[in-house]
XYZ file of C-alpha atoms in Angstrom:
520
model
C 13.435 36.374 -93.377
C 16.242 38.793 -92.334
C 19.440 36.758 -90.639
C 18.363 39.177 -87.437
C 15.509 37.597 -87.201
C 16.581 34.052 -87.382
C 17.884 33.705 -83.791
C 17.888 30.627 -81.876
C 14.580 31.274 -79.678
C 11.933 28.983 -81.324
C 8.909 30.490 -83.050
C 5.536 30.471 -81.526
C 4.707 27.428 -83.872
C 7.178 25.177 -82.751
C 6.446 26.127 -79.303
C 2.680 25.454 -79.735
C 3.569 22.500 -81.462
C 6.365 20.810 -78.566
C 3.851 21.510 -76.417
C 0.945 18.986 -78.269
C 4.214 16.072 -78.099
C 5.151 17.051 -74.611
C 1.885 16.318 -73.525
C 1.510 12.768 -75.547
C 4.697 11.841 -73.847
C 3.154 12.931 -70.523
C -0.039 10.576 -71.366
C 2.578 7.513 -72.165
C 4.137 7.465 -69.510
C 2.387 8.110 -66.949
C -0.175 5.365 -68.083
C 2.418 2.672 -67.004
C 3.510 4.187 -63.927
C -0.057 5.021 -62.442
C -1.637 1.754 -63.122
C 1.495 0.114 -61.696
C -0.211 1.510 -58.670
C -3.683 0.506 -59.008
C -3.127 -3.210 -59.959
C -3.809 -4.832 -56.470
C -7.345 -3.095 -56.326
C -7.897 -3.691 -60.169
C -7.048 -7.537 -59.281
C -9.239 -7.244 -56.208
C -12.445 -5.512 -58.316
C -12.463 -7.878 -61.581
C -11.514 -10.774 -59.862
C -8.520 -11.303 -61.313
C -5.275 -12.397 -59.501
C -3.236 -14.786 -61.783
C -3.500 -12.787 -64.834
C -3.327 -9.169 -63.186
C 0.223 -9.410 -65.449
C -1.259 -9.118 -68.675
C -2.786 -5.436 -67.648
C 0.793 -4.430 -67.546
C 2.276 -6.445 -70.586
C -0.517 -6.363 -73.018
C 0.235 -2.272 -73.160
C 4.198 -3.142 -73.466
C 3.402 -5.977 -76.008
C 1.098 -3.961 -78.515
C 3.327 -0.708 -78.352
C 6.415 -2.376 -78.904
C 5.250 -4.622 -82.126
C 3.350 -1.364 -83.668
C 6.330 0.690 -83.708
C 8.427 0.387 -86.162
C 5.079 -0.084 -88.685
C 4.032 3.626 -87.457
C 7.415 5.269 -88.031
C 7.468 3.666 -91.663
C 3.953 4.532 -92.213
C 4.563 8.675 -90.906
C 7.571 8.545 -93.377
C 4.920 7.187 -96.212
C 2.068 8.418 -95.414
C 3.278 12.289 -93.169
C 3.157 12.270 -89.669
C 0.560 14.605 -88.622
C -2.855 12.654 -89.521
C -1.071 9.568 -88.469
C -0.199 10.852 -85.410
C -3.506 12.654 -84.409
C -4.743 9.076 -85.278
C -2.605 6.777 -83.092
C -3.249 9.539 -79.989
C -7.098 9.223 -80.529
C -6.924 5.493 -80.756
C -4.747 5.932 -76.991
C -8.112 7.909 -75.773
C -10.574 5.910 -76.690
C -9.128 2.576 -75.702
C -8.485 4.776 -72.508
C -12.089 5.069 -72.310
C -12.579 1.421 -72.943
C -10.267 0.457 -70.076
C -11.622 2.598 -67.549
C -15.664 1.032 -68.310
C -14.003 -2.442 -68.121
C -15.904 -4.535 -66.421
C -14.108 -7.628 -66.310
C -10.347 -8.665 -67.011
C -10.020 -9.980 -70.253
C -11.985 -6.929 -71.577
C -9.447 -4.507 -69.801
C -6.710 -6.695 -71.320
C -7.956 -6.517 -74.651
C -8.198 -2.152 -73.948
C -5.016 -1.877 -72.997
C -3.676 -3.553 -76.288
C -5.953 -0.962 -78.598
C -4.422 1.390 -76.108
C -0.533 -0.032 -76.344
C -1.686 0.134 -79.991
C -1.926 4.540 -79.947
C 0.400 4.730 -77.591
C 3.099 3.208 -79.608
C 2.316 5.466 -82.659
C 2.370 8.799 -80.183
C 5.763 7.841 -78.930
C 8.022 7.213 -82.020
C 5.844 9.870 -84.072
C 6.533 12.541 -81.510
C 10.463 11.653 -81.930
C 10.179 11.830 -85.416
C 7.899 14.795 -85.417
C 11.016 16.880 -83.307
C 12.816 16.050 -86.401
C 10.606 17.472 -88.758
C 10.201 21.052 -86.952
C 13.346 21.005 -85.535
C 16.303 22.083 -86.844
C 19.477 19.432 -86.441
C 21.416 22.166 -83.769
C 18.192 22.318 -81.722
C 16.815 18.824 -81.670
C 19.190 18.099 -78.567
C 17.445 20.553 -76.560
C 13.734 19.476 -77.322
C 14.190 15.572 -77.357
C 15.580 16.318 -73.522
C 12.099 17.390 -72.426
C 10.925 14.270 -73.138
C 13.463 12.722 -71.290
C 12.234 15.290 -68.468
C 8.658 14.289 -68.676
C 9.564 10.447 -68.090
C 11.865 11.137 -65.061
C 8.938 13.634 -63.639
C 6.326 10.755 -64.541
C 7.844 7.656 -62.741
C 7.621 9.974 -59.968
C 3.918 11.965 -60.106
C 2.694 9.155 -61.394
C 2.744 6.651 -58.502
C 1.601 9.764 -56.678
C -1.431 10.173 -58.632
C -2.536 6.643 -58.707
C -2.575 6.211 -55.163
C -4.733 8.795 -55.037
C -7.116 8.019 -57.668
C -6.954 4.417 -56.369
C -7.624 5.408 -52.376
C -9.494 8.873 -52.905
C -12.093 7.867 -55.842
C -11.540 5.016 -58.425
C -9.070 2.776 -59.798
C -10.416 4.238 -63.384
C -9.701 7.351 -63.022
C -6.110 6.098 -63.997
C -7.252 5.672 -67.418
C -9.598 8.436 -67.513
C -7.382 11.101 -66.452
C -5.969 10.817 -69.882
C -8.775 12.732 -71.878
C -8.689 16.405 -70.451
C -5.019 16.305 -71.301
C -5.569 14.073 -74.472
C -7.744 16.188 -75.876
C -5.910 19.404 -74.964
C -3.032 17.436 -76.836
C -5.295 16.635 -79.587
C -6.491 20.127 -80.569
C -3.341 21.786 -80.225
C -1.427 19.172 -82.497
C -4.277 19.336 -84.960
C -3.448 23.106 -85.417
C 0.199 23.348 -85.018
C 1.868 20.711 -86.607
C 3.083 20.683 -90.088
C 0.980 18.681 -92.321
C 2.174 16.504 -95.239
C 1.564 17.283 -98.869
C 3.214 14.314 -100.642
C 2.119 11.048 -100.484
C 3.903 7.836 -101.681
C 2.943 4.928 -103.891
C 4.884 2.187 -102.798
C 3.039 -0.186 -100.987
C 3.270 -1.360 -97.339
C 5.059 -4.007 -96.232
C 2.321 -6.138 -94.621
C 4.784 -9.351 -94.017
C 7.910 -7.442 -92.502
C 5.642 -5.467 -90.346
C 3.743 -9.009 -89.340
C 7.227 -10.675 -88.518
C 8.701 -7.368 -86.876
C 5.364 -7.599 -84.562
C 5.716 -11.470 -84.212
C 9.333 -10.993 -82.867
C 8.434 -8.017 -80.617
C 5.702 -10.221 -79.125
C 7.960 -12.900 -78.544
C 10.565 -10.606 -76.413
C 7.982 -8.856 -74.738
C 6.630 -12.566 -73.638
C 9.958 -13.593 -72.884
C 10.686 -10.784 -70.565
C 7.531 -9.883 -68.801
C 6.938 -14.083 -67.997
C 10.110 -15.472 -68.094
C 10.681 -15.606 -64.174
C 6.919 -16.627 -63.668
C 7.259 -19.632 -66.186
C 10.565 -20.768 -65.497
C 13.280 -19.411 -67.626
C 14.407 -22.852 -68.540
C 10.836 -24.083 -69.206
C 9.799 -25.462 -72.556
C 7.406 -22.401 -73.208
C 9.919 -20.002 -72.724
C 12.960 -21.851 -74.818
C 9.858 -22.309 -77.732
C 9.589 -18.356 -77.309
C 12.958 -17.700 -77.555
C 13.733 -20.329 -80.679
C 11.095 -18.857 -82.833
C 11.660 -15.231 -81.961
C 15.209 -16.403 -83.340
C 13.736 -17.974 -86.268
C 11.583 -14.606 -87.008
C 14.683 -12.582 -87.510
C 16.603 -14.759 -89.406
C 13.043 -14.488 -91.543
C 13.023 -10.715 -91.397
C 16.457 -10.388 -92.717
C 15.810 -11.481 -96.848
C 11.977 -10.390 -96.538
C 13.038 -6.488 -95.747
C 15.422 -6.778 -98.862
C 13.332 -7.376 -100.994
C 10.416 -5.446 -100.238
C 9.334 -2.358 -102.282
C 9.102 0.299 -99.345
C 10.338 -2.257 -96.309
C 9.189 -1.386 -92.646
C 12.869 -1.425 -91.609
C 14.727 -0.507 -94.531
C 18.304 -2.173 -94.857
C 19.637 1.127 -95.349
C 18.937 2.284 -92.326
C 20.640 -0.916 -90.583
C 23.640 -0.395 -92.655
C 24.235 2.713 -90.713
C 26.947 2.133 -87.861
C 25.642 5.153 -85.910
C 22.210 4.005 -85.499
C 23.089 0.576 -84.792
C 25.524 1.532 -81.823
C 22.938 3.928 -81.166
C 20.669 1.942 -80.848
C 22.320 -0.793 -78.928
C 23.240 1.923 -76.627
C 19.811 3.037 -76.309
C 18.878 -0.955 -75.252
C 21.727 -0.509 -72.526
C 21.082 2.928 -71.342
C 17.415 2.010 -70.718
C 17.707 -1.166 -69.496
C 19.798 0.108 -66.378
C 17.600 3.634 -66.409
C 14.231 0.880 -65.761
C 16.161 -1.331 -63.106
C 16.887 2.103 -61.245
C 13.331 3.827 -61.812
C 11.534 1.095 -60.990
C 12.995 -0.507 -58.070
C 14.747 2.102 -55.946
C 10.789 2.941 -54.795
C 10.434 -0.293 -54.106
C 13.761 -0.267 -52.094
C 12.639 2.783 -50.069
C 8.987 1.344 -49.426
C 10.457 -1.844 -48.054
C 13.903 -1.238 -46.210
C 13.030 2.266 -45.290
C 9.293 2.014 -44.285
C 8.348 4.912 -46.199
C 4.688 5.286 -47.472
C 4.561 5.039 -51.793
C 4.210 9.064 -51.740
C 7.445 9.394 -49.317
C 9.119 7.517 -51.582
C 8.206 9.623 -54.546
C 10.061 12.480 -52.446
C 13.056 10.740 -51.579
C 13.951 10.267 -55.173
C 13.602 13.930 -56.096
C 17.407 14.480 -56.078
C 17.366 11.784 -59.285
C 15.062 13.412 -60.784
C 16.375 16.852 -60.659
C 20.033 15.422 -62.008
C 18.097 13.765 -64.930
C 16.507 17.197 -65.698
C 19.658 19.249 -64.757
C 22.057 16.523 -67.050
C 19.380 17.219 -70.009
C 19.038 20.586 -69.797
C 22.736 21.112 -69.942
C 23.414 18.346 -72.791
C 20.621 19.953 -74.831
C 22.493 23.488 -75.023
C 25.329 21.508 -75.454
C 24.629 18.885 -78.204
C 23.711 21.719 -80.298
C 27.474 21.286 -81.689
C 27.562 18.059 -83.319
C 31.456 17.172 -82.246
C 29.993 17.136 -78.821
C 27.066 14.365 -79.335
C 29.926 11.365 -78.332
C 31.297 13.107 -75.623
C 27.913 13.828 -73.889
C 26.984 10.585 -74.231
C 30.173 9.309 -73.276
C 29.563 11.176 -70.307
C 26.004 10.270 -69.718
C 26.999 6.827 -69.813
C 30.253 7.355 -67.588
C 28.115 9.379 -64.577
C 25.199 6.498 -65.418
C 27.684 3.400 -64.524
C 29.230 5.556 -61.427
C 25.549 5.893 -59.829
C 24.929 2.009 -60.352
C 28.290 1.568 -58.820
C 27.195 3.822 -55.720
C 23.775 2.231 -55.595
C 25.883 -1.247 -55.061
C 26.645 -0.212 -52.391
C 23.402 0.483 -50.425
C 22.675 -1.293 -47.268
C 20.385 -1.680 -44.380
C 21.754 1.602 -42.528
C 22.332 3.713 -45.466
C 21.941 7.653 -44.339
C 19.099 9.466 -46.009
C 21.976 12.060 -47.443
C 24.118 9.568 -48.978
C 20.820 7.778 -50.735
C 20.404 11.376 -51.885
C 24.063 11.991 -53.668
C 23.849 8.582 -54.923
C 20.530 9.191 -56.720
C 21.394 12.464 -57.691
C 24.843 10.878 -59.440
C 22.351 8.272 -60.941
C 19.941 11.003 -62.138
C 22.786 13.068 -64.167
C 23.875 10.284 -66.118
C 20.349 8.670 -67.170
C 19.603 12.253 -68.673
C 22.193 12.754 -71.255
C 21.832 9.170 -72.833
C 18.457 8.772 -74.198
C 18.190 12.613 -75.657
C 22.130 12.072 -77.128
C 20.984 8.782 -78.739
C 17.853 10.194 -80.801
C 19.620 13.136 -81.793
C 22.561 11.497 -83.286
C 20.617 8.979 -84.938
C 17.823 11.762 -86.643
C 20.940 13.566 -87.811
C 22.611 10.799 -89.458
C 19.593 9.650 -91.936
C 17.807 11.624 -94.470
C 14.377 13.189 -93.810
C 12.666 10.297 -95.627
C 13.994 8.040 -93.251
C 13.150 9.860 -90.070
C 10.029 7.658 -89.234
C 12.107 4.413 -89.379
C 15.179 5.591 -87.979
C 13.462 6.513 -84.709
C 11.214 3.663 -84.464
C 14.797 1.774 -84.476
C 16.001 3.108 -81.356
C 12.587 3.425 -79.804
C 12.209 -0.015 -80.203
C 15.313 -0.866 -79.355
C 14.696 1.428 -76.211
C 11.163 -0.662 -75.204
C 12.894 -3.605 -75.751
C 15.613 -2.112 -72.881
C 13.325 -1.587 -70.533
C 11.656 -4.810 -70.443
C 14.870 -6.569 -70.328
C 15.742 -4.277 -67.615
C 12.791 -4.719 -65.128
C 12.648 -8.386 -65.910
C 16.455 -9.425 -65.223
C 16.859 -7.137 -62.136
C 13.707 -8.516 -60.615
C 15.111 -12.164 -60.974
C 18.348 -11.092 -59.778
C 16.251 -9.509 -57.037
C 13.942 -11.977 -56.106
C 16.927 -14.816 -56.453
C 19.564 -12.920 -54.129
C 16.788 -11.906 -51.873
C 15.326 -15.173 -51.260
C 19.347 -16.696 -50.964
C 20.008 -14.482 -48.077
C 16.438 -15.321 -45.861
C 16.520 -19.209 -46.648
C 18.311 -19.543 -43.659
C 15.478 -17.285 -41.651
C 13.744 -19.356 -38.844
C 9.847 -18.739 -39.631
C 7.044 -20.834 -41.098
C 3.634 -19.617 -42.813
C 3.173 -17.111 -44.967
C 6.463 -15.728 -45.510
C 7.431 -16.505 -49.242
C 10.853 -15.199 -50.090
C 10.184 -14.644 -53.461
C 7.593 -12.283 -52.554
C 9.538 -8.935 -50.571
C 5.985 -7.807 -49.661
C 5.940 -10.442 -46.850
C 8.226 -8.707 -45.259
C 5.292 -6.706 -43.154
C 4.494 -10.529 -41.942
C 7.732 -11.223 -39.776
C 8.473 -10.898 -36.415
C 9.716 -7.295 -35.556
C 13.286 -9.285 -35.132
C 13.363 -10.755 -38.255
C 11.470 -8.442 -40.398
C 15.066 -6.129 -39.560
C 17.213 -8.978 -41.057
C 14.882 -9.216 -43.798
C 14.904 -5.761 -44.679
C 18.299 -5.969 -45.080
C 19.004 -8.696 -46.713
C 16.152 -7.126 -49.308
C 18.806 -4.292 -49.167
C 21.801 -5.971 -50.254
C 19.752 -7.908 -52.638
C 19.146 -4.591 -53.878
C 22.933 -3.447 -54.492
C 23.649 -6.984 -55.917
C 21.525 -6.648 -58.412
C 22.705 -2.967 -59.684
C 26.445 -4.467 -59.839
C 24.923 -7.297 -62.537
C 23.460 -4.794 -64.721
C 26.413 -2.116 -64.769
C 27.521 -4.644 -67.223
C 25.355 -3.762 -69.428
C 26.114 0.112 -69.514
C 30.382 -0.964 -69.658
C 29.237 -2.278 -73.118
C 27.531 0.491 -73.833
C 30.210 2.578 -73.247
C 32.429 0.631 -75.101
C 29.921 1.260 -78.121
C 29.899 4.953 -77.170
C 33.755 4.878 -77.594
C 33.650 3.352 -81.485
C 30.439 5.617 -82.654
C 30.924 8.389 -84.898
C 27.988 10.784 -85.431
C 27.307 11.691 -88.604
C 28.412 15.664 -89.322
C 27.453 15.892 -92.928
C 23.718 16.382 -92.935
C 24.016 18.116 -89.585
C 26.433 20.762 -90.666
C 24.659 21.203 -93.478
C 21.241 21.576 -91.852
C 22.650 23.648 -89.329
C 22.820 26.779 -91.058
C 19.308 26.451 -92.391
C 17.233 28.359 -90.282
C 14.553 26.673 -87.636
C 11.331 25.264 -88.651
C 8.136 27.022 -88.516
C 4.864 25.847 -88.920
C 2.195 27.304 -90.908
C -1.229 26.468 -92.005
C -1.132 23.755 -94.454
C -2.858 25.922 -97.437
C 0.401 27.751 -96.978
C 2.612 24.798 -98.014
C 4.317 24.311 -101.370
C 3.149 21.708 -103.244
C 5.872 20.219 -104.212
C 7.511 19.716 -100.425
C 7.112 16.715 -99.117
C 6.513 17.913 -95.717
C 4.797 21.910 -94.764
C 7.707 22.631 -93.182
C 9.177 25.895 -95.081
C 12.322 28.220 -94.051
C 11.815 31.115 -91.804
């Protein structure tokens, strides 16, 4: 093709096929956040109060432990069919969850569904890097970033609505229309593979790497409700210890190993990744509980809340936006993410800060400060790791930091709502009522006395800022990490003057590629 004609504006392809991923990323995540909204009435409908928890964690649990097995498989095995596989596997166990009709069938749909979901996420990373040229990957891994900052906010939205309007199962069924729109766009526009490898899969690493994620995922969703110095939870934690020591020698000697040393010997995507644990474990902490803050210190219905965050969310799409144009020159990754992580730790440090009386235009420049530094991380991190390791490592490189990422999160939302519930329920010990009022719980809140339910509210506040000044640990670290990493340039440069990736039909494809992903 003529160099005129090799500009940076993507090809229709690679538009069509970012548009199938953007649309799986949609489905992941809003899953969590709308049925975050619809547990109380799915409790209230199956009958099933003390184990509502496992609606939530069974999704976490199975997507964490499946993906690192789906990145290595995609890198094995080509993306494409495994991809349109793990996003019809999401659809029908979506189907299966919303015809549930008691708990432990729900629970056991949502892990076939944690199952696809798992697969769409870390193959639609690694998919960017197949049709996506190393200068340009920036750009499209920030609209995923996008969608999830967009989706913690609709997504609330649309579950009260589906919860109060029509059905508590139209949270899961939502997800075909779009699923299948997804499905028959991806099945024409993404490349398909042509090569296919021997070796074969590593059934025991990818049974210990699922065995460890399990144990994390337990740890952290059930650590506060079991006592974090109980004997279940130190068990958990000692043999999730003794699993990786286990991991180590079996991935080193397998043939084609679901984590492949090589890939760990890589100082860029082991800061990366670490960073990616940090980034989103503060990014979860902030998404998660800053609705709750606004529901229960400032009165406002779930939907109000989901407009008083919009100046986060259009930071987070502003900051990735800008760092995608930007990381385009690989000497810029570690100063973006530097950045990112900078503008990240200065909104925790303003959100420490929130009281009682806070104005409604402060709140907004503090979650608009927040919002511009959560953006730049998570897009930097991919991009610097899928430019540091060969194509044939793509899958497994970004099931890495994805897993890394999941693992964040959890750790996030789990240690903030200790901290939480433990400063909150320090500060109203001293609180002169009887009855139903359980500290640990902020929803009793609504029980007090109009007197006390004020000194309540703001003690729920400061508990609030307490708890953000205990995680911006985490992101210091980070930082730190951000400071040592050096991106790779090598394979980056040397990518970047090929031109962008095009998909064509795969009767078009050369034989002897190992992906259909020819020059323009």
């Amino acid at each position: 093709m003529p160099k005129a004609q090799q500009s940076a504006s993507p090809s229709g392809g690679v538009l069509a096929a970012m548009s199938a991923l953007i649309l799986a990323v949609l489905l992941a995540a809003l899953d969590q956040t709308i049925v975050s909204t619809a547990l109380p009435r799915i409790a209230e409908d199956l009958n099933g109060f003390d184990d509502i928890a496992w609606v939530s964690a069974a999704y976490l649990l199975a997507s964490t432990a499946v993906t690192p097995l789906w990145g290595k498989l995609g890198d094995m095995f080509g993306r494409k069919s495994l991809y349109l596989a793990s996003t019809s596997i999401f659809l029908i166990a979506s189907v299966a969850c919303g015809l549930a009709q008691d708990l432990p069938e729900l629970i056991g749909a949502r892990v076939l569904q944690g199952m696809g979901g798992g697969g769409m996420i870390v193959l639609t990373f690694a998919l960017v890097g197949d049709i996506v040229r190393p200068g340009e990957r920036g750009r499209y891994q920030g609209m995923f970033g996008s969608v999830y900052g967009v989706a913690s906010i609709v997504g609330p939205l649309l579950g009260g609505v589906f919860t109060d309007q029509l059905s508590w199962r139209w949270a899961f069924l939502v997800n075909l229309p779009v699923g299948a729109v997804a499905l028959v766009i991806a099945a024409r526009a993404l490349p398909a593979a042509t090569r296919r490898t021997a070796a074969r899969i590593d059934y025991l690493g990818s049974l210990l790497l699922a065995a460890i994620a399990t144990g994390l995922v337990l740890v952290t969703s059930f650590g506060e409700r079991w006592g974090w110095t109980s004997p279940s939870i130190a068990g958990l934690i000692a043999a999730t210890v003794l699993l990786a020591a286990l991991l180590v020698p079996v991935e080193r000697r397998a043939a084609a190993p679901v984590l492949p040393p090589a890939v760990f010997a890589s100082r860029t995507v082991v800061f990366s990744s670490l960073i990616g644990f940090a980034a989103n474990a503060a990014m979860f902490a902030v998404l998660v509980y800053l609705p709750t803050y606004l529901q229960i210190v400032r009165g406002v219905s779930a939907t109000l809340s989901g407009f008083f965050m919009l100046p986060l969310v259009a930071g987070l799409v502003m900051s990735q936006t800008l760092a995608g144009r930007w990381a385009a020159r690989a000497a810029l990754l570690r100063r973006i993410l530097l950045a990112g992580l900078l503008a990240n730790l200065a909104g925790l440090l303003l959100l420490g800060t929130i009281g009682g009386g806070t104005g409604t235009l402060v709140l907004s420049g503090y979650f608009l400060v927040t919002g511009l530094g959560i953006g730049m991380v998570p897009m930097v991190v991919m991009t610097t790791v899928q430019n540091s390791v060969p194509t044939a490592d793509l899958g497994a490189a970004s099931a890495v930091v994805t897993f890394a990422r999941s693992i964040g999160a959890a750790f996030g939302v789990a240690v903030f709502g200790a901290l939480l519930n433990a400063g909150f329920a320090h500060r109203t010990r001293s609180l002169p009522v009887t009855g139903g009022f359980d500290p640990a719980r902020p929803g009793t809140i609504a029980q007090l006395p109009a007197g006390l339910r004020d000194t309540a509210r703001d003690a729920f506040a400061h508990a609030t800022a307490a708890g953000y000044l205990w995680v911006a640990p985490a992101l210091v670290a980070g930082t730190l990490l951000a400071v040592f990493l050096k991106p790779a340039r090598t394979q980056g440069r040397a990518a970047e003057h090929q031109p962008p990736s095009v998909v064509r039909p795969p009767q078009a494809a050369d034989a002897g590629s190992e992906e259909s992903l020819p020059a323009a």
